[in-house]
XYZ file of C-alpha atoms in Angstrom:
324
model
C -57.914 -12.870 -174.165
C -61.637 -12.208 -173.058
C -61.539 -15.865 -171.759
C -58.711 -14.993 -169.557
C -60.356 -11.946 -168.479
C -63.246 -13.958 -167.288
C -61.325 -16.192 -165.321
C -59.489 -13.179 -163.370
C -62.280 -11.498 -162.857
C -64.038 -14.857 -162.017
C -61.193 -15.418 -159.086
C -61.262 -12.387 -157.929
C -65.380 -11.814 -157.190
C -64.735 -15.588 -155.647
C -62.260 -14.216 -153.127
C -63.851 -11.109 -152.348
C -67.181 -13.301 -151.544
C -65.151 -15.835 -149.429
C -63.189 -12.873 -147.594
C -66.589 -10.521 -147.138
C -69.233 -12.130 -145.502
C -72.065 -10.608 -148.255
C -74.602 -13.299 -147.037
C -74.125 -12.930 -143.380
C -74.275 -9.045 -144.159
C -77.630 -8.822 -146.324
C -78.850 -11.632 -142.941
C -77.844 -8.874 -140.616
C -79.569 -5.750 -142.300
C -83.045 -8.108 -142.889
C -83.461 -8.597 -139.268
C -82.416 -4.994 -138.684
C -79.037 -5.293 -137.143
C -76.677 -2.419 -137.839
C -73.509 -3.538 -138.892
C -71.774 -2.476 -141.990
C -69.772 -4.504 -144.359
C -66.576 -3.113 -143.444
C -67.110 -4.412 -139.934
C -67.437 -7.804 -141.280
C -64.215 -7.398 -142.944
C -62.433 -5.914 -140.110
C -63.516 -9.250 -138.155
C -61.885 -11.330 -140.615
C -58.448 -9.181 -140.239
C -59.121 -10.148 -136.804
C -59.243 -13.852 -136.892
C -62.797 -13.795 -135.854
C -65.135 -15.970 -137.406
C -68.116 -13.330 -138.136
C -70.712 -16.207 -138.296
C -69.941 -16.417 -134.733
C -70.392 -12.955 -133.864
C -73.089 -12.108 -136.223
C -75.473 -14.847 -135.287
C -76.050 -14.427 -131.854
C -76.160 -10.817 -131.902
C -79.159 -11.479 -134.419
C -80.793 -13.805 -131.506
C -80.245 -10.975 -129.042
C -81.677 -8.504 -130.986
C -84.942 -10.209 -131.494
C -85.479 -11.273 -128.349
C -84.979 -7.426 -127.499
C -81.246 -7.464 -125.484
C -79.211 -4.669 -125.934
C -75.560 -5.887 -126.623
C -72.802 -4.730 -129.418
C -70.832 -6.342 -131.696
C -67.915 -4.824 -129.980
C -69.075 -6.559 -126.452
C -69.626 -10.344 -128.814
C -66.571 -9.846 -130.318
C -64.373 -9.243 -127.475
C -66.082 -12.215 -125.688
C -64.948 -14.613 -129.219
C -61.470 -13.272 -128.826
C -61.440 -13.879 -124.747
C -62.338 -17.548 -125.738
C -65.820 -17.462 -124.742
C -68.577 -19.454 -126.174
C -70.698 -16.380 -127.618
C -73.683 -18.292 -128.647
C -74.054 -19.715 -125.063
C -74.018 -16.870 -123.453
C -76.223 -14.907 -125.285
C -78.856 -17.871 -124.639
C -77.979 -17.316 -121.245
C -79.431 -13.877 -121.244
C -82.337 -14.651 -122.933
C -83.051 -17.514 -120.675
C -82.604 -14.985 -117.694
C -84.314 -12.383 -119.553
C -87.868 -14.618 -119.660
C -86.994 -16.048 -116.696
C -86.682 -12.464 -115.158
C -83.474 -12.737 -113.272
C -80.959 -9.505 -113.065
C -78.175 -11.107 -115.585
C -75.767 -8.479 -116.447
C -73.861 -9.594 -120.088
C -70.122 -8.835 -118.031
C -71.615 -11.011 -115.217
C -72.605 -13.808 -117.789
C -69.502 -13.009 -119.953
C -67.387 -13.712 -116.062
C -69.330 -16.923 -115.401
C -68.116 -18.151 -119.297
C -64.614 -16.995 -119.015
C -64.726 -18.898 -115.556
C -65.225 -22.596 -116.888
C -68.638 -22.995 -115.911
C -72.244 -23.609 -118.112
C -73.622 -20.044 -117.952
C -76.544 -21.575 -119.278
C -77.146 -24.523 -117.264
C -76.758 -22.457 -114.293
C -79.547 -20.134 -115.277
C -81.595 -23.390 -116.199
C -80.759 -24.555 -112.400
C -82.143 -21.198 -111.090
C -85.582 -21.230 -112.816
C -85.450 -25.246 -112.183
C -84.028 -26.236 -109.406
C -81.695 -29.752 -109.420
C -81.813 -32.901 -107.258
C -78.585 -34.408 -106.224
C -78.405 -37.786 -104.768
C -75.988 -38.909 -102.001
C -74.653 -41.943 -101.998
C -75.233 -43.790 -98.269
C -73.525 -42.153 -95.333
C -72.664 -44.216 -92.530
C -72.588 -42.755 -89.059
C -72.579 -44.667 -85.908
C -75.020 -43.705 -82.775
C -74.476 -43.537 -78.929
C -75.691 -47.077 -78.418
C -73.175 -48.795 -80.909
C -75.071 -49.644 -83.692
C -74.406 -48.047 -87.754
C -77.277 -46.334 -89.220
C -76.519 -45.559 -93.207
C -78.912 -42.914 -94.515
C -79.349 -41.377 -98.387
C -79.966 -38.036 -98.866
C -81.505 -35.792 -101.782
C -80.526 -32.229 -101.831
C -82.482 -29.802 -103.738
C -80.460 -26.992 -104.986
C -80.776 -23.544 -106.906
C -77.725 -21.867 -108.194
C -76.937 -18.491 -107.061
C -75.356 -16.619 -109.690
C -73.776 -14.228 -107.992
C -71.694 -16.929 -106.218
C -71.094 -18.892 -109.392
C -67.640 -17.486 -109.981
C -65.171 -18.687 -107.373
C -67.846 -20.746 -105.307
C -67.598 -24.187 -104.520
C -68.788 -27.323 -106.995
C -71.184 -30.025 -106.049
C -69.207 -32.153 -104.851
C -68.479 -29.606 -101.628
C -72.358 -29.301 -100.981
C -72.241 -33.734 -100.762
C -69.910 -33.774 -98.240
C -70.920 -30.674 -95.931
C -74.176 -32.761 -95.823
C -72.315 -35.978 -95.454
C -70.373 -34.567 -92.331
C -73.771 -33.208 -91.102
C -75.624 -36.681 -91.269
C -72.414 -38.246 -89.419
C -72.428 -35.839 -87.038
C -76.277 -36.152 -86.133
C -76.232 -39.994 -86.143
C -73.489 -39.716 -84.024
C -75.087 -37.512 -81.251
C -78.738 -39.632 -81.311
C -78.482 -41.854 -77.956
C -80.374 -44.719 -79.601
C -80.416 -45.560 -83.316
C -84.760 -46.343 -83.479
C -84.502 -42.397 -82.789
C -83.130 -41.480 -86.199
C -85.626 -44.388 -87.615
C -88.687 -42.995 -86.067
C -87.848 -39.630 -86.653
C -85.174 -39.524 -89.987
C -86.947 -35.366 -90.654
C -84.818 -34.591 -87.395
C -81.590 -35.291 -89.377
C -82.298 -32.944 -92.151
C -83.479 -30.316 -90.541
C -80.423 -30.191 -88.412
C -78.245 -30.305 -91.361
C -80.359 -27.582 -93.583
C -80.315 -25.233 -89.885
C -76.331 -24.975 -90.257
C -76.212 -23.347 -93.658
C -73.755 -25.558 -95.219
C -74.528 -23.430 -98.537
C -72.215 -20.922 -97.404
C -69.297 -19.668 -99.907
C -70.607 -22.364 -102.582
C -72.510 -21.792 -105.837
C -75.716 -22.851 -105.141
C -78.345 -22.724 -102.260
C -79.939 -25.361 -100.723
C -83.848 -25.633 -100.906
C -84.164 -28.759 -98.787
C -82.842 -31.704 -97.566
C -84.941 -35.106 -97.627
C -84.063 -38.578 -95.901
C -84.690 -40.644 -98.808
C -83.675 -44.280 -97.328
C -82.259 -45.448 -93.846
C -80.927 -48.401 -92.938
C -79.189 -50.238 -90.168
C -75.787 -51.518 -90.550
C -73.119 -53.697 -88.484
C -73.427 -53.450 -84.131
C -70.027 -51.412 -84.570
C -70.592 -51.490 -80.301
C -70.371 -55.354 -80.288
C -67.539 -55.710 -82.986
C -65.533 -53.351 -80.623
C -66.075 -55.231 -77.141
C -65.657 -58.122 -79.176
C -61.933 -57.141 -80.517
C -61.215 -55.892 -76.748
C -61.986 -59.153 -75.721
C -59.809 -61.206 -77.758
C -57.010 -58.654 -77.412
C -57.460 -58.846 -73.210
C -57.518 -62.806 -73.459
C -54.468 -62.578 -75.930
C -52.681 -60.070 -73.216
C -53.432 -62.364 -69.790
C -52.587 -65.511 -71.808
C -48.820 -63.765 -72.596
C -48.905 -62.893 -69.453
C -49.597 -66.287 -67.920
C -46.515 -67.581 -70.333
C -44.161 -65.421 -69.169
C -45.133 -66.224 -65.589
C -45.060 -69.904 -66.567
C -41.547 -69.416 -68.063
C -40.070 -67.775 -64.428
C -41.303 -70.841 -62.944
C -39.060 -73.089 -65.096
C -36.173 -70.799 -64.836
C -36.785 -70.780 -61.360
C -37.623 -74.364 -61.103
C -34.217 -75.214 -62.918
C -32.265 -72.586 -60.850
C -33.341 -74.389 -57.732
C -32.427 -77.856 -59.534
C -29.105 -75.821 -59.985
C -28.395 -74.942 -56.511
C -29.693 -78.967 -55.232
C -26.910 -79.653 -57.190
C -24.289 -77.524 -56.057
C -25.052 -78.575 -52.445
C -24.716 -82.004 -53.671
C -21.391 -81.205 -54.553
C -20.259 -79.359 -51.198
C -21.439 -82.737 -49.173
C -19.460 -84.960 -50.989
C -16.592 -82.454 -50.846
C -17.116 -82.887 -47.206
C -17.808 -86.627 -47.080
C -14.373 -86.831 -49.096
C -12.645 -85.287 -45.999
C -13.857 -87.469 -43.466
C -11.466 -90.649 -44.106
C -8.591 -87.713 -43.652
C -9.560 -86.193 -39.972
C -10.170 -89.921 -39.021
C -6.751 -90.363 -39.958
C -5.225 -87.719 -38.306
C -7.291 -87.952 -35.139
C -5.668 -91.386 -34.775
C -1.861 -90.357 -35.603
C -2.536 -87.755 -33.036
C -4.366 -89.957 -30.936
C -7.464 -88.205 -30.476
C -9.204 -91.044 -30.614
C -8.956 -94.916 -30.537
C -9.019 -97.620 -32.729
C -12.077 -99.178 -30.378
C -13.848 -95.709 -31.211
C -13.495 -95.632 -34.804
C -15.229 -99.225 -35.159
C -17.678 -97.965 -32.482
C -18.462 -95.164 -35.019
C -18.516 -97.256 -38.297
C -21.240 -99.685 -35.990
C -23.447 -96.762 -35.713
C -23.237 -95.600 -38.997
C -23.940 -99.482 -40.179
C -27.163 -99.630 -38.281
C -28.112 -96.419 -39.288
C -27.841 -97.259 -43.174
C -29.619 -100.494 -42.501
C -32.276 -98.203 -40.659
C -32.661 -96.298 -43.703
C -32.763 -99.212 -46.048
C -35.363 -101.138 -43.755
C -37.646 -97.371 -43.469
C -37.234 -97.220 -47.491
C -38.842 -100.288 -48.089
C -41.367 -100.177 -45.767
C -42.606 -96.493 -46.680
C -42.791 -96.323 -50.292
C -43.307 -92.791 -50.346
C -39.923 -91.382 -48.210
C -38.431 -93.677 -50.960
C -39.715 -91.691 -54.186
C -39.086 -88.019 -51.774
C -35.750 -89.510 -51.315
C -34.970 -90.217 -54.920
């Protein structure tokens, strides 16, 4: 019986130390935060993890912040990281920036390293473009890298733009200032004149960090985009007057075999009208128009004047080949 009083009373001290915190509690009291045990407990009839509640607000109070339990707790339950942002304040704290725990609670809740950004404020980052490509007045591609040097602001952190927004407004401005040099050794001699032009149109507006400076870390020259382009109107004029010349050529055989046509056809109408000859001779002499002495007169002239023609064609070689 007293064994099985043991074991009860064994079970039931384990429970109540594995429901109430006692550890966490007697933690609390030696680095003099207030919180009673009951609180502890409520947290647990919360789902909330008191470690995670309990620790940080231990941090904050020795580093002299003045948060509550109730403020921690409703961060955990928001899905906040608690620990993070009570670093957070601390780092702003040393760092003496005005870091409110609802602004730093906002800038959690929001997705972004509360943390990291007040890192970025004390320390400023670098970030590295890859090379832009813009093409001056004169034709030819000048690539340029830039580094940006940027702070976060954290009032803008919540609902301003990313990184990857500051790269390109500083992408478009290096395109844009290539673009109106007249001659590309201007932005080699002088590559300062394309970041301060770019840092004078504060493309740091409405994003989450400001921009320190801009530095021309590398230039380099790239393709004669000037040439390549004359080049490629070239071949497309030469490939436009040589279709042109073919369709010309091709009207010149359709008209050269339209005339062939019509030599033809005329062909044809003369020796319709040769073929009617015999029949007017024959009429003219049933009607007696003319004599039979006059038709041999007419068949000796045309005699003479075929062997004319015959004796011309072999003496000129060349009325021969027009004739043919």
């Amino acid at each position: 019986m007293i064994i099985f009083l043991v074991v009860i009373a064994f079970i039931v001290i384990s429970f109540f130390l594995s429901f109430v915190p006692i550890g966490l509690w007697i933690s609390a009291i030696a680095a003099g935060v207030n919180v009673g045990i009951f609180s502890l407990v409520g947290m647990r009839l919360r789902r909330v993890k008191p470690k995670r509640v309990i620790e940080p607000m231990i941090k904050a109070h020795k580093a002299g912040l003045k948060v509550s339990t109730n403020q921690l707790e409703s961060h955990f339950l928001a899905g906040g990281n608690v620990d993070r942002v009570v670093d957070a304040l601390i780092a702003a704290q040393r760092a003496d920036i005005n870091l409110t725990f609802e602004r730093c609670a906002a800038i959690d809740l929001a997705g972004r390293d509360v943390l990291e950004a007040v890192q970025m404020s004390v320390n400023p980052k670098v970030i590295e473009t890859p090379f832009i490509a813009g093409v001056a007045m004169d034709g030819i591609e000048v690539k340029a890298k830039a580094r940006i040097t940027v702070r976060a602001n954290i009032e803008r952190l919540v609902g301003g733009a990313g990184e990857e927004t500051i790269v390109a407004r500083v992408g478009e401005g290096i395109v844009s200032t290539i673009g109106s040099s007249k001659r590309h050794t201007a932005v080699l001699e002088n590559p300062d004149s394309i970041s301060k032009t770019v840092l004078a149109k504060g493309l740091d507006s409405g994003t989450a960090f400001e921009i320190l400076s801009i530095d021309i870390a590398d230039v380099d020259i790239g393709k004669n985009i000037g040439a390549d382009l004359q080049t490629e109107q070239a071949v497309a004029d030469k490939n436009i007057a040589q279709a042109k010349a073919e369709e010309r050529r091709a009207m010149a055989v359709a008209q050269e075999q339209e005339m062939k046509a019509r030599v033809e056809e005329m062909r044809a109408k003369v020796v319709e009208a040769e073929s009617k000859v015999p029949l007017a001779f024959a009429q003219a002499l049933e009607s007696g128009n003319i004599g039979v002495s006059d038709y041999y007169d007419l068949k000796n002239v045309e005699a003479d004047t075929n062997m004319r023609d015959s004796i011309n064609k072999m003496t000129d070689p060349t009325r021969k080949d027009q004739d043919e």
